PDB file of C-alpha atoms and ligand atoms in Angstrom:
ATOM      1  CA  MET M   1      -8.475  -3.051 -37.794  1.00 91.00           C
ATOM      2  CA  ALA M   2      -4.929  -3.440 -38.986  1.00 97.00           C
ATOM      3  CA  LEU M   3      -2.830  -6.424 -39.900  1.00 98.00           C
ATOM      4  CA  GLN M   4       0.232  -6.855 -37.711  1.00 98.00           C
ATOM      5  CA  MET M   5       3.254  -8.979 -38.522  1.00 98.00           C
ATOM      6  CA  LYS M   6       6.133 -10.236 -36.413  1.00 98.00           C
ATOM      7  CA  VAL M   7       8.933 -12.144 -38.147  1.00 98.00           C
ATOM      8  CA  ILE M   8      10.501 -14.895 -36.031  1.00 98.00           C
ATOM      9  CA  PRO M   9      13.568 -16.573 -37.570  1.00 98.00           C
ATOM     10  CA  VAL M  10      13.614 -20.267 -36.602  1.00 98.00           C
ATOM     11  CA  THR M  11      15.927 -23.275 -37.002  1.00 96.00           C
ATOM     12  CA  PRO M  12      19.676 -23.198 -37.751  1.00 95.00           C
ATOM     13  CA  PHE M  13      18.661 -22.006 -41.254  1.00 97.00           C
ATOM     14  CA  GLN M  14      17.141 -18.777 -39.778  1.00 98.00           C
ATOM     15  CA  GLN M  15      13.887 -19.317 -41.618  1.00 98.00           C
ATOM     16  CA  ASN M  16      11.480 -16.376 -41.381  1.00 98.00           C
ATOM     17  CA  ALA M  17       8.365 -17.739 -39.715  1.00 98.00           C
ATOM     18  CA  ALA M  18       5.737 -14.986 -39.551  1.00 98.00           C
ATOM     19  CA  LEU M  19       3.062 -14.338 -36.974  1.00 98.00           C
ATOM     20  CA  LEU M  20       0.221 -12.417 -38.631  1.00 98.00           C
ATOM     21  CA  TRP M  21      -2.727 -11.047 -36.678  1.00 98.00           C
ATOM     22  CA  ASP M  22      -5.512  -8.511 -36.648  1.00 98.00           C
ATOM     23  CA  ASP M  23      -4.990  -5.966 -33.887  1.00 97.00           C
ATOM     24  CA  VAL M  24      -8.705  -5.697 -33.043  1.00 97.00           C
ATOM     25  CA  SER M  25     -10.005  -9.274 -33.185  1.00 98.00           C
ATOM     26  CA  LYS M  26      -6.615 -10.773 -32.152  1.00 98.00           C
ATOM     27  CA  GLU M  27      -7.158 -13.585 -34.656  1.00 98.00           C
ATOM     28  CA  ALA M  28      -3.754 -14.907 -35.739  1.00 98.00           C
ATOM     29  CA  ILE M  29      -1.976 -17.370 -37.989  1.00 98.00           C
ATOM     30  CA  LEU M  30       1.604 -18.606 -38.248  1.00 98.00           C
ATOM     31  CA  THR M  31       3.378 -19.128 -41.566  1.00 98.00           C
ATOM     32  CA  ASP M  32       6.171 -21.633 -42.201  1.00 98.00           C
ATOM     33  CA  VAL M  33       6.505 -23.252 -38.821  1.00 98.00           C
ATOM     34  CA  GLY M  34       9.959 -24.743 -39.390  1.00 98.00           C
ATOM     35  CA  GLY M  35      10.714 -25.553 -35.766  1.00 97.00           C
ATOM     36  CA  GLU M  36      10.978 -24.046 -32.278  1.00 97.00           C
ATOM     37  CA  ALA M  37       7.250 -24.503 -31.692  1.00 97.00           C
ATOM     38  CA  GLU M  38       7.560 -23.411 -28.033  1.00 97.00           C
ATOM     39  CA  ARG M  39       9.153 -20.126 -29.002  1.00 97.00           C
ATOM     40  CA  LEU M  40       6.474 -19.445 -31.616  1.00 98.00           C
ATOM     41  CA  LEU M  41       3.700 -20.214 -29.140  1.00 98.00           C
ATOM     42  CA  SER M  42       5.262 -17.923 -26.537  1.00 98.00           C
ATOM     43  CA  GLU M  43       4.933 -15.066 -29.059  1.00 98.00           C
ATOM     44  CA  VAL M  44       1.266 -15.949 -29.567  1.00 98.00           C
ATOM     45  CA  ASP M  45       0.771 -15.788 -25.774  1.00 98.00           C
ATOM     46  CA  LYS M  46       2.757 -12.579 -25.404  1.00 98.00           C
ATOM     47  CA  TYR M  47       0.312 -10.685 -27.630  1.00 97.00           C
ATOM     48  CA  GLN M  48      -2.696 -12.642 -26.262  1.00 98.00           C
ATOM     49  CA  LEU M  49      -3.658 -13.849 -29.727  1.00 98.00           C
ATOM     50  CA  LYS M  50      -6.156 -16.460 -30.865  1.00 98.00           C
ATOM     51  CA  LEU M  51      -4.100 -18.791 -33.056  1.00 98.00           C
ATOM     52  CA  GLN M  52      -6.350 -20.132 -35.797  1.00 98.00           C
ATOM     53  CA  ALA M  53      -4.210 -21.797 -38.466  1.00 98.00           C
ATOM     54  CA  ILE M  54      -0.811 -22.573 -39.927  1.00 98.00           C
ATOM     55  CA  TRP M  55      -0.052 -21.631 -43.543  1.00 99.00           C
ATOM     56  CA  LEU M  56       2.813 -23.374 -45.346  1.00 99.00           C
ATOM     57  CA  THR M  57       4.589 -22.190 -48.483  1.00 99.00           C
ATOM     58  CA  HIS M  58       6.371 -25.489 -49.155  1.00 98.00           C
ATOM     59  CA  GLY M  59       7.429 -28.781 -47.660  1.00 98.00           C
ATOM     60  CA  HIS M  60      11.094 -28.191 -46.768  1.00 98.00           C
ATOM     61  CA  LEU M  61      12.194 -29.042 -43.224  1.00 98.00           C
ATOM     62  CA  ASP M  62      13.009 -25.457 -42.214  1.00 98.00           C
ATOM     63  CA  HIS M  63       9.473 -24.389 -43.195  1.00 98.00           C
ATOM     64  CA  ALA M  64       7.376 -27.393 -42.110  1.00 98.00           C
ATOM     65  CA  GLY M  65       9.480 -29.251 -39.520  1.00 98.00           C
ATOM     66  CA  GLY M  66       7.710 -27.771 -36.480  1.00 98.00           C
ATOM     67  CA  VAL M  67       4.144 -28.437 -37.591  1.00 98.00           C
ATOM     68  CA  THR M  68       3.481 -31.694 -35.728  1.00 97.00           C
ATOM     69  CA  ASP M  69       4.949 -30.275 -32.485  1.00 97.00           C
ATOM     70  CA  LEU M  70       2.652 -27.292 -32.778  1.00 97.00           C
ATOM     71  CA  THR M  71      -0.523 -29.116 -33.779  1.00 97.00           C
ATOM     72  CA  ALA M  72       0.032 -31.558 -30.902  1.00 96.00           C
ATOM     73  CA  GLN M  73      -0.597 -28.588 -28.586  1.00 95.00           C
ATOM     74  CA  HIS M  74      -3.122 -26.617 -30.653  1.00 95.00           C
ATOM     75  CA  ALA M  75      -5.636 -28.505 -32.795  1.00 95.00           C
ATOM     76  CA  ILE M  76      -5.596 -25.982 -35.644  1.00 98.00           C
ATOM     77  CA  PRO M  77      -5.823 -26.579 -39.403  1.00 98.00           C
ATOM     78  CA  VAL M  78      -2.782 -26.563 -41.660  1.00 98.00           C
ATOM     79  CA  TRP M  79      -3.267 -24.878 -45.053  1.00 98.00           C
ATOM     80  CA  GLY M  80      -0.818 -25.674 -47.842  1.00 98.00           C
ATOM     81  CA  PRO M  81       1.405 -26.237 -49.568  1.00 98.00           C
ATOM     82  CA  HIS M  82       0.214 -27.508 -52.974  1.00 98.00           C
ATOM     83  CA  GLN M  83      -0.124 -31.288 -53.104  1.00 98.00           C
ATOM     84  CA  ALA M  84       2.919 -31.604 -55.380  1.00 98.00           C
ATOM     85  CA  ASP M  85       5.053 -31.110 -52.225  1.00 98.00           C
ATOM     86  CA  ASP M  86       3.610 -34.183 -50.493  1.00 98.00           C
ATOM     87  CA  TYR M  87       6.860 -36.119 -51.057  1.00 98.00           C
ATOM     88  CA  TRP M  88       8.770 -33.503 -49.039  1.00 98.00           C
ATOM     89  CA  LEU M  89       6.320 -33.730 -46.119  1.00 98.00           C
ATOM     90  CA  GLN M  90       6.480 -37.520 -46.123  1.00 98.00           C
ATOM     91  CA  ALA M  91      10.302 -37.366 -46.171  1.00 98.00           C
ATOM     92  CA  LEU M  92      10.538 -35.118 -43.068  1.00 98.00           C
ATOM     93  CA  PRO M  93      11.910 -37.853 -40.741  1.00 97.00           C
ATOM     94  CA  GLU M  94      14.707 -38.607 -43.204  1.00 97.00           C
ATOM     95  CA  VAL M  95      15.608 -35.011 -44.086  1.00 96.00           C
ATOM     96  CA  THR M  96      15.487 -33.734 -40.501  1.00 96.00           C
ATOM     97  CA  THR M  97      17.852 -36.572 -39.530  1.00 96.00           C
ATOM     98  CA  ASN M  98      20.176 -35.847 -42.452  1.00 96.00           C
ATOM     99  CA  TYR M  99      20.453 -32.155 -41.555  1.00 95.00           C
ATOM    100  CA  GLY M 100      20.786 -32.747 -37.796  1.00 94.00           C
ATOM    101  CA  PHE M 101      17.441 -31.121 -37.003  1.00 94.00           C
ATOM    102  CA  PRO M 102      15.163 -32.463 -34.230  1.00 93.00           C
ATOM    103  CA  LEU M 103      13.315 -35.485 -35.667  1.00 94.00           C
ATOM    104  CA  SER M 104      10.111 -34.363 -37.327  1.00 96.00           C
ATOM    105  CA  GLN M 105       7.138 -36.608 -38.170  1.00 96.00           C
ATOM    106  CA  PRO M 106       5.505 -36.767 -41.604  1.00 98.00           C
ATOM    107  CA  PHE M 107       2.030 -35.285 -41.901  1.00 98.00           C
ATOM    108  CA  THR M 108      -0.682 -34.444 -44.394  1.00 98.00           C
ATOM    109  CA  PRO M 109      -2.049 -30.889 -44.217  1.00 98.00           C
ATOM    110  CA  THR M 110      -5.716 -30.317 -43.481  1.00 98.00           C
ATOM    111  CA  HIS M 111      -6.069 -28.541 -46.848  1.00 98.00           C
ATOM    112  CA  TRP M 112      -3.826 -28.593 -49.917  1.00 98.00           C
ATOM    113  CA  LEU M 113      -3.765 -25.239 -51.748  1.00 99.00           C
ATOM    114  CA  GLN M 114      -4.080 -24.344 -55.405  1.00 98.00           C
ATOM    115  CA  ASP M 115      -3.408 -21.244 -57.475  1.00 98.00           C
ATOM    116  CA  GLY M 116      -6.169 -18.683 -56.876  1.00 98.00           C
ATOM    117  CA  ASP M 117      -7.302 -20.002 -53.477  1.00 98.00           C
ATOM    118  CA  LYS M 118      -7.992 -17.377 -50.815  1.00 98.00           C
ATOM    119  CA  LEU M 119      -7.049 -17.458 -47.134  1.00 98.00           C
ATOM    120  CA  THR M 120      -8.088 -15.021 -44.429  1.00 98.00           C
ATOM    121  CA  VAL M 121      -6.821 -13.987 -41.032  1.00 98.00           C
ATOM    122  CA  GLY M 122      -8.984 -11.628 -38.995  1.00 96.00           C
ATOM    123  CA  GLY M 123     -10.768 -10.374 -42.122  1.00 96.00           C
ATOM    124  CA  HIS M 124      -7.551  -9.804 -44.104  1.00 98.00           C
ATOM    125  CA  THR M 125      -7.548 -11.754 -47.359  1.00 98.00           C
ATOM    126  CA  PHE M 126      -4.500 -13.339 -48.983  1.00 98.00           C
ATOM    127  CA  VAL M 127      -4.540 -14.818 -52.488  1.00 98.00           C
ATOM    128  CA  VAL M 128      -2.542 -17.993 -53.112  1.00 98.00           C
ATOM    129  CA  TYR M 129      -0.183 -18.201 -56.087  1.00 98.00           C
ATOM    130  CA  HIS M 130       1.304 -21.565 -57.023  1.00 98.00           C
ATOM    131  CA  ILE M 131       4.906 -20.957 -58.094  1.00 98.00           C
ATOM    132  CA  PRO M 132       6.794 -24.218 -58.696  1.00 98.00           C
ATOM    133  CA  GLY M 133      10.548 -24.340 -59.279  1.00 98.00           C
ATOM    134  CA  HIS M 134      12.211 -24.334 -55.832  1.00 98.00           C
ATOM    135  CA  THR M 135       9.833 -27.175 -55.029  1.00 98.00           C
ATOM    136  CA  PRO M 136       6.974 -28.358 -57.289  1.00 98.00           C
ATOM    137  CA  GLY M 137       4.283 -27.505 -54.728  1.00 98.00           C
ATOM    138  CA  HIS M 138       5.524 -24.095 -53.583  1.00 98.00           C
ATOM    139  CA  VAL M 139       2.835 -21.458 -52.945  1.00 99.00           C
ATOM    140  CA  VAL M 140       3.071 -17.799 -51.867  1.00 99.00           C
ATOM    141  CA  PHE M 141       0.520 -15.592 -50.088  1.00 99.00           C
ATOM    142  CA  TYR M 142      -0.388 -12.083 -51.292  1.00 99.00           C
ATOM    143  CA  SER M 143      -2.522  -9.440 -49.595  1.00 98.00           C
ATOM    144  CA  GLN M 144      -3.344  -6.597 -51.947  1.00 98.00           C
ATOM    145  CA  ALA M 145      -4.901  -4.449 -49.204  1.00 98.00           C
ATOM    146  CA  ASN M 146      -1.799  -4.785 -47.035  1.00 98.00           C
ATOM    147  CA  SER M 147       0.669  -4.640 -49.932  1.00 98.00           C
ATOM    148  CA  LEU M 148       2.392  -7.722 -48.537  1.00 98.00           C
ATOM    149  CA  LEU M 149       3.745 -10.923 -50.103  1.00 99.00           C
ATOM    150  CA  ILE M 150       4.830 -13.943 -48.064  1.00 99.00           C
ATOM    151  CA  ALA M 151       7.277 -15.411 -50.580  1.00 98.00           C
ATOM    152  CA  GLY M 152       8.865 -18.460 -48.917  1.00 98.00           C
ATOM    153  CA  ASP M 153      11.901 -19.606 -50.896  1.00 98.00           C
ATOM    154  CA  VAL M 154      10.720 -18.316 -54.294  1.00 98.00           C
ATOM    155  CA  LEU M 155      12.182 -14.795 -54.150  1.00 98.00           C
ATOM    156  CA  PHE M 156      14.855 -13.347 -51.859  1.00 98.00           C
ATOM    157  CA  ARG M 157      16.421  -9.884 -51.653  1.00 98.00           C
ATOM    158  CA  GLU M 158      18.521  -9.863 -54.849  1.00 98.00           C
ATOM    159  CA  SER M 159      18.368 -13.642 -55.173  1.00 98.00           C
ATOM    160  CA  ILE M 160      16.005 -16.530 -55.915  1.00 98.00           C
ATOM    161  CA  GLY M 161      15.374 -20.003 -54.518  1.00 98.00           C
ATOM    162  CA  ARG M 162      17.671 -22.948 -55.229  1.00 97.00           C
ATOM    163  CA  THR M 163      16.429 -25.302 -57.913  1.00 98.00           C
ATOM    164  CA  ASP M 164      18.962 -28.125 -57.523  1.00 97.00           C
ATOM    165  CA  PHE M 165      16.828 -30.276 -55.212  1.00 95.00           C
ATOM    166  CA  PRO M 166      14.853 -33.265 -56.564  1.00 93.00           C
ATOM    167  CA  GLY M 167      11.773 -31.785 -58.253  1.00 95.00           C
ATOM    168  CA  GLY M 168      13.362 -28.344 -58.761  1.00 97.00           C
ATOM    169  CA  ASN M 169      13.062 -26.476 -62.072  1.00 98.00           C
ATOM    170  CA  HIS M 170      14.866 -23.202 -62.766  1.00 98.00           C
ATOM    171  CA  ALA M 171      12.840 -22.212 -65.845  1.00 98.00           C
ATOM    172  CA  ASP M 172       9.544 -22.738 -63.990  1.00 98.00           C
ATOM    173  CA  LEU M 173      10.763 -20.588 -61.106  1.00 98.00           C
ATOM    174  CA  ILE M 174      11.807 -17.673 -63.336  1.00 98.00           C
ATOM    175  CA  HIS M 175       8.580 -17.889 -65.314  1.00 98.00           C
ATOM    176  CA  GLY M 176       6.459 -17.937 -62.146  1.00 98.00           C
ATOM    177  CA  ILE M 177       8.197 -14.909 -60.646  1.00 98.00           C
ATOM    178  CA  GLN M 178       7.957 -12.898 -63.845  1.00 98.00           C
ATOM    179  CA  SER M 179       4.362 -13.767 -64.679  1.00 98.00           C
ATOM    180  CA  LYS M 180       2.834 -13.753 -61.173  1.00 98.00           C
ATOM    181  CA  LEU M 181       5.018 -11.628 -58.861  1.00 98.00           C
ATOM    182  CA  PHE M 182       6.490  -8.972 -61.143  1.00 98.00           C
ATOM    183  CA  THR M 183       2.939  -8.010 -62.136  1.00 98.00           C
ATOM    184  CA  LEU M 184       2.237  -6.921 -58.529  1.00 98.00           C
ATOM    185  CA  PRO M 185       2.634  -3.236 -57.579  1.00 98.00           C
ATOM    186  CA  ASP M 186       6.258  -2.098 -57.162  1.00 98.00           C
ATOM    187  CA  GLU M 187       5.662  -1.011 -53.560  1.00 98.00           C
ATOM    188  CA  THR M 188       4.573  -4.530 -52.503  1.00 98.00           C
ATOM    189  CA  ARG M 189       6.597  -5.586 -49.443  1.00 98.00           C
ATOM    190  CA  VAL M 190       8.130  -9.049 -49.771  1.00 98.00           C
ATOM    191  CA  LEU M 191       8.932 -11.292 -46.805  1.00 98.00           C
ATOM    192  CA  PRO M 192      11.303 -13.994 -48.072  1.00 98.00           C
ATOM    193  CA  GLY M 193      11.897 -17.298 -46.312  1.00 98.00           C
ATOM    194  CA  HIS M 194      15.413 -16.169 -45.373  1.00 98.00           C
ATOM    195  CA  GLY M 195      17.141 -12.812 -44.973  1.00 98.00           C
ATOM    196  CA  PHE M 196      15.910  -9.244 -45.242  1.00 98.00           C
ATOM    197  CA  MET M 197      12.578  -7.973 -46.513  1.00 98.00           C
ATOM    198  CA  THR M 198      12.495  -6.379 -49.944  1.00 98.00           C
ATOM    199  CA  THR M 199       9.967  -4.976 -52.424  1.00 98.00           C
ATOM    200  CA  ILE M 200       8.818  -6.059 -55.870  1.00 98.00           C
ATOM    201  CA  GLY M 201      10.171  -2.788 -57.329  1.00 98.00           C
ATOM    202  CA  HIS M 202      13.616  -3.349 -55.790  1.00 98.00           C
ATOM    203  CA  GLU M 203      13.793  -6.886 -57.187  1.00 98.00           C
ATOM    204  CA  LYS M 204      12.694  -5.802 -60.665  1.00 98.00           C
ATOM    205  CA  GLU M 205      15.595  -3.354 -60.706  1.00 97.00           C
ATOM    206  CA  TYR M 206      18.368  -5.155 -58.824  1.00 98.00           C
ATOM    207  CA  ASN M 207      17.757  -8.917 -58.828  1.00 98.00           C
ATOM    208  CA  PRO M 208      20.563 -10.339 -61.010  1.00 97.00           C
ATOM    209  CA  PHE M 209      18.586 -13.527 -61.771  1.00 96.00           C
ATOM    210  CA  LEU M 210      15.638 -11.647 -63.203  1.00 94.00           C
ATOM    211  CA  ARG M 211      17.000  -8.712 -65.193  1.00 82.00           C
TER     212      ARG M 211
HETATM  213 ZN1   ZN E   1      12.998 -24.349 -49.315  1.00 72.33          ZN
HETATM  214 ZN1   ZN E   2      14.013 -22.303 -46.620  1.00 72.33          ZN
END
Protein backbone atom coordinates (compact mmCIF):
# COMPACT_ATOMS: atom_id res chain seq x y z
CA MET A 1 0.00 0.00 0.00
CA ALA A 2 1.29 3.42 -0.89
CA LEU A 3 0.18 6.90 0.00
CA GLN A 4 -0.87 8.98 -2.99
CA MET A 5 -1.21 12.74 -3.07
CA LYS A 6 -2.85 15.11 -5.52
CA VAL A 7 -2.48 18.85 -4.93
CA ILE A 8 -5.50 20.91 -5.99
CA PRO A 9 -5.04 24.70 -5.78
CA VAL A 10 -8.34 26.33 -4.77
CA THR A 11 -9.74 29.85 -4.35
CA PRO A 12 -8.36 33.07 -5.88
CA PHE A 13 -5.45 32.65 -3.42
CA GLN A 14 -4.40 29.35 -5.13
CA GLN A 15 -4.33 27.52 -1.83
CA ASN A 16 -2.88 24.00 -2.06
CA ALA A 17 -5.65 21.68 -0.93
CA ALA A 18 -4.35 18.11 -0.90
CA LEU A 19 -6.15 14.86 -1.57
CA LEU A 20 -4.31 12.06 0.24
CA TRP A 21 -5.25 8.41 -0.18
CA ASP A 22 -4.05 4.85 0.12
CA ASP A 23 -3.88 3.18 -3.28
CA VAL A 24 -5.06 -0.21 -1.99
CA SER A 25 -7.86 0.59 0.46
CA LYS A 26 -8.86 3.81 -1.40
CA GLU A 27 -9.40 5.51 1.96
CA ALA A 28 -8.89 9.26 1.50
CA ILE A 29 -8.82 12.60 3.26
CA LEU A 30 -8.75 16.21 2.09
CA THR A 31 -6.58 18.87 3.71
CA ASP A 32 -7.36 22.60 3.81
CA VAL A 33 -10.66 22.72 2.00
CA GLY A 34 -10.60 26.44 1.23
CA GLY A 35 -13.37 26.42 -1.35
CA GLU A 36 -14.48 24.87 -4.65
CA ALA A 37 -16.03 21.90 -2.84
CA GLU A 38 -17.54 20.55 -6.09
CA ARG A 39 -14.17 20.45 -7.78
CA LEU A 40 -12.58 18.68 -4.82
CA LEU A 41 -15.37 16.11 -4.71
CA SER A 42 -15.04 15.46 -8.44
CA GLU A 43 -11.40 14.47 -7.81
CA VAL A 44 -12.53 12.09 -5.07
CA ASP A 45 -14.99 10.51 -7.54
CA LYS A 46 -12.46 10.39 -10.36
CA TYR A 47 -10.18 8.08 -8.35
CA GLN A 48 -13.17 6.24 -6.79
CA LEU A 49 -12.01 7.07 -3.27
CA LYS A 50 -13.72 6.70 0.08
CA LEU A 51 -13.53 10.18 1.60
CA GLN A 52 -13.23 9.82 5.36
CA ALA A 53 -12.23 13.17 6.85
CA ILE A 54 -11.08 16.75 6.41
CA TRP A 55 -7.88 17.93 8.11
CA LEU A 56 -7.33 21.66 8.64
CA THR A 57 -4.04 23.40 9.34
CA HIS A 58 -5.60 26.72 10.38
CA GLY A 59 -8.72 28.82 10.28
CA HIS A 60 -8.05 31.24 7.40
CA LEU A 61 -10.73 31.54 4.71
CA ASP A 62 -8.60 30.09 1.90
CA HIS A 63 -7.98 26.96 4.00
CA ALA A 64 -11.33 26.47 5.76
CA GLY A 65 -13.89 28.38 3.67
CA GLY A 66 -15.19 25.31 1.80
CA VAL A 67 -15.75 23.08 4.81
CA THR A 68 -19.48 23.66 5.36
CA ASP A 69 -20.22 23.19 1.63
CA LEU A 70 -18.38 19.90 1.70
CA THR A 71 -19.77 18.53 4.96
CA ALA A 72 -23.28 19.40 3.76
CA GLN A 73 -22.77 16.71 1.10
CA HIS A 74 -20.56 14.25 3.00
CA ALA A 75 -21.11 13.79 6.74
CA ILE A 76 -17.41 13.36 7.55
CA PRO A 77 -15.46 14.56 10.60
CA VAL A 78 -13.30 17.67 10.54
CA TRP A 79 -9.98 17.40 12.41
CA GLY A 80 -8.19 20.60 13.42
CA PRO A 81 -6.98 23.19 13.69
CA HIS A 82 -5.96 23.84 17.32
CA GLN A 83 -8.70 25.53 19.34
CA ALA A 84 -6.77 28.81 19.45
CA ASP A 85 -7.98 29.39 15.85
CA ASP A 86 -11.66 29.28 16.83
CA TYR A 87 -11.98 33.06 16.38
CA TRP A 88 -10.96 32.70 12.71
CA LEU A 89 -13.57 29.99 12.09
CA GLN A 90 -16.28 32.04 13.76
CA ALA A 91 -15.29 35.08 11.66
CA LEU A 92 -15.62 33.24 8.31
CA PRO A 93 -18.81 35.07 7.20
CA GLU A 94 -17.13 38.43 7.77
CA VAL A 95 -13.74 37.59 6.24
CA THR A 96 -15.17 35.81 3.19
CA THR A 97 -17.33 38.90 2.55
CA ASN A 98 -14.39 41.26 3.02
CA TYR A 99 -12.23 39.35 0.53
CA GLY A 100 -15.02 38.84 -2.02
CA PHE A 101 -15.11 35.07 -1.53
CA PRO A 102 -18.39 33.10 -1.63
CA LEU A 103 -20.07 33.55 1.77
CA SER A 104 -18.89 30.85 4.15
CA GLN A 105 -20.64 29.82 7.38
CA PRO A 106 -18.89 29.57 10.76
CA PHE A 107 -18.40 26.08 12.15
CA THR A 108 -16.78 24.17 14.98
CA PRO A 109 -14.61 21.20 13.94
CA THR A 110 -15.50 17.72 15.14
CA HIS A 111 -12.10 17.50 16.88
CA TRP A 112 -9.64 20.23 17.85
CA LEU A 113 -6.00 19.11 17.55
CA GLN A 114 -3.05 19.45 19.88
CA ASP A 115 0.70 19.02 19.54
CA GLY A 116 1.56 15.30 19.42
CA ASP A 117 -1.86 14.08 18.25
CA LYS A 118 -1.84 11.42 15.53
CA LEU A 119 -4.08 11.16 12.47
CA THR A 120 -4.30 8.30 10.00
CA VAL A 121 -5.47 7.83 6.45
CA GLY A 122 -5.57 4.29 5.09
CA GLY A 123 -3.02 3.10 7.67
CA HIS A 124 -0.60 6.00 7.07
CA THR A 125 0.10 7.93 10.26
CA PHE A 126 0.68 11.67 10.49
CA VAL A 127 1.88 13.40 13.67
CA VAL A 128 0.42 16.82 14.50
CA TYR A 129 2.73 19.69 15.41
CA HIS A 130 1.23 22.88 16.83
CA ILE A 131 3.17 25.80 15.36
CA PRO A 132 1.62 29.16 16.28
CA GLY A 133 2.75 32.44 14.72
CA HIS A 134 0.89 32.80 11.39
CA THR A 135 -2.23 32.08 13.43
CA PRO A 136 -2.26 31.01 17.11
CA GLY A 137 -3.91 27.65 16.36
CA HIS A 138 -1.90 26.60 13.31
CA VAL A 139 -1.00 22.89 13.09
CA VAL A 140 1.01 20.92 10.51
CA PHE A 141 0.89 17.21 9.61
CA TYR A 142 4.02 15.04 9.32
CA SER A 143 4.36 11.48 8.05
CA GLN A 144 7.77 10.04 8.83
CA ALA A 145 7.20 6.90 6.75
CA ASN A 146 6.24 8.96 3.71
CA SER A 147 8.78 11.73 4.35
CA LEU A 148 6.02 14.29 3.86
CA LEU A 149 5.01 17.46 5.72
CA ILE A 150 1.74 19.29 5.10
CA ALA A 151 2.85 22.75 6.23
CA GLY A 152 -0.09 25.11 5.61
CA ASP A 153 1.04 28.72 5.90
CA VAL A 154 3.93 28.09 8.33
CA LEU A 155 6.72 27.45 5.81
CA PHE A 156 6.88 28.22 2.09
CA ARG A 157 9.61 27.68 -0.51
CA GLU A 158 12.17 30.29 0.60
CA SER A 159 9.60 32.18 2.66
CA ILE A 160 7.46 31.94 5.79
CA GLY A 161 3.89 32.79 6.76
CA ARG A 162 2.72 36.35 7.38
CA THR A 163 2.48 37.31 11.03
CA ASP A 164 0.74 40.69 10.70
CA PHE A 165 -2.80 39.38 11.22
CA PRO A 166 -4.54 39.69 14.62
CA GLY A 167 -3.05 36.92 16.78
CA GLY A 168 0.13 36.61 14.69
CA ASN A 169 3.57 36.37 16.32
CA HIS A 170 6.81 36.38 14.32
CA ALA A 171 9.07 35.11 17.12
CA ASP A 172 6.75 32.17 17.83
CA LEU A 173 6.71 31.24 14.15
CA ILE A 174 10.51 31.25 13.81
CA HIS A 175 10.92 29.31 17.04
CA GLY A 176 8.35 26.70 15.98
CA ILE A 177 9.96 26.14 12.58
CA GLN A 178 13.45 25.84 14.03
CA SER A 179 12.55 23.61 16.96
CA LYS A 180 9.94 21.35 15.31
CA LEU A 181 10.48 21.38 11.52
CA PHE A 182 14.22 21.88 11.10
CA THR A 183 14.77 18.80 13.27
CA LEU A 184 13.06 16.63 10.61
CA PRO A 185 15.21 14.81 8.02
CA ASP A 186 16.57 17.06 5.24
CA GLU A 187 14.89 14.98 2.53
CA THR A 188 11.40 15.58 4.00
CA ARG A 189 9.10 16.88 1.24
CA VAL A 190 7.14 19.98 2.25
CA LEU A 191 3.76 20.91 0.77
CA PRO A 192 3.15 24.57 1.64
CA GLY A 193 -0.26 26.23 1.61
CA HIS A 194 0.74 28.24 -1.47
CA GLY A 195 3.31 27.82 -4.24
CA PHE A 196 5.80 25.09 -5.04
CA MET A 197 6.80 22.10 -2.94
CA THR A 198 10.17 22.22 -1.21
CA THR A 199 12.23 20.16 1.24
CA ILE A 200 13.43 20.77 4.79
CA GLY A 201 17.06 20.63 3.57
CA HIS A 202 16.42 23.27 0.89
CA GLU A 203 14.80 25.61 3.42
CA LYS A 204 17.60 25.17 5.95
CA GLU A 205 20.05 26.30 3.28
CA TYR A 206 18.14 28.92 1.30
CA ASN A 207 15.27 30.34 3.37
CA PRO A 208 16.29 33.96 4.05
CA PHE A 209 14.02 34.20 7.13
CA LEU A 210 15.66 31.26 8.86
CA ARG A 211 19.39 31.45 8.17
ZN1 LIG B 1 -3.18 31.57 6.39
ZN1 LIG C 1 -3.22 30.58 3.00
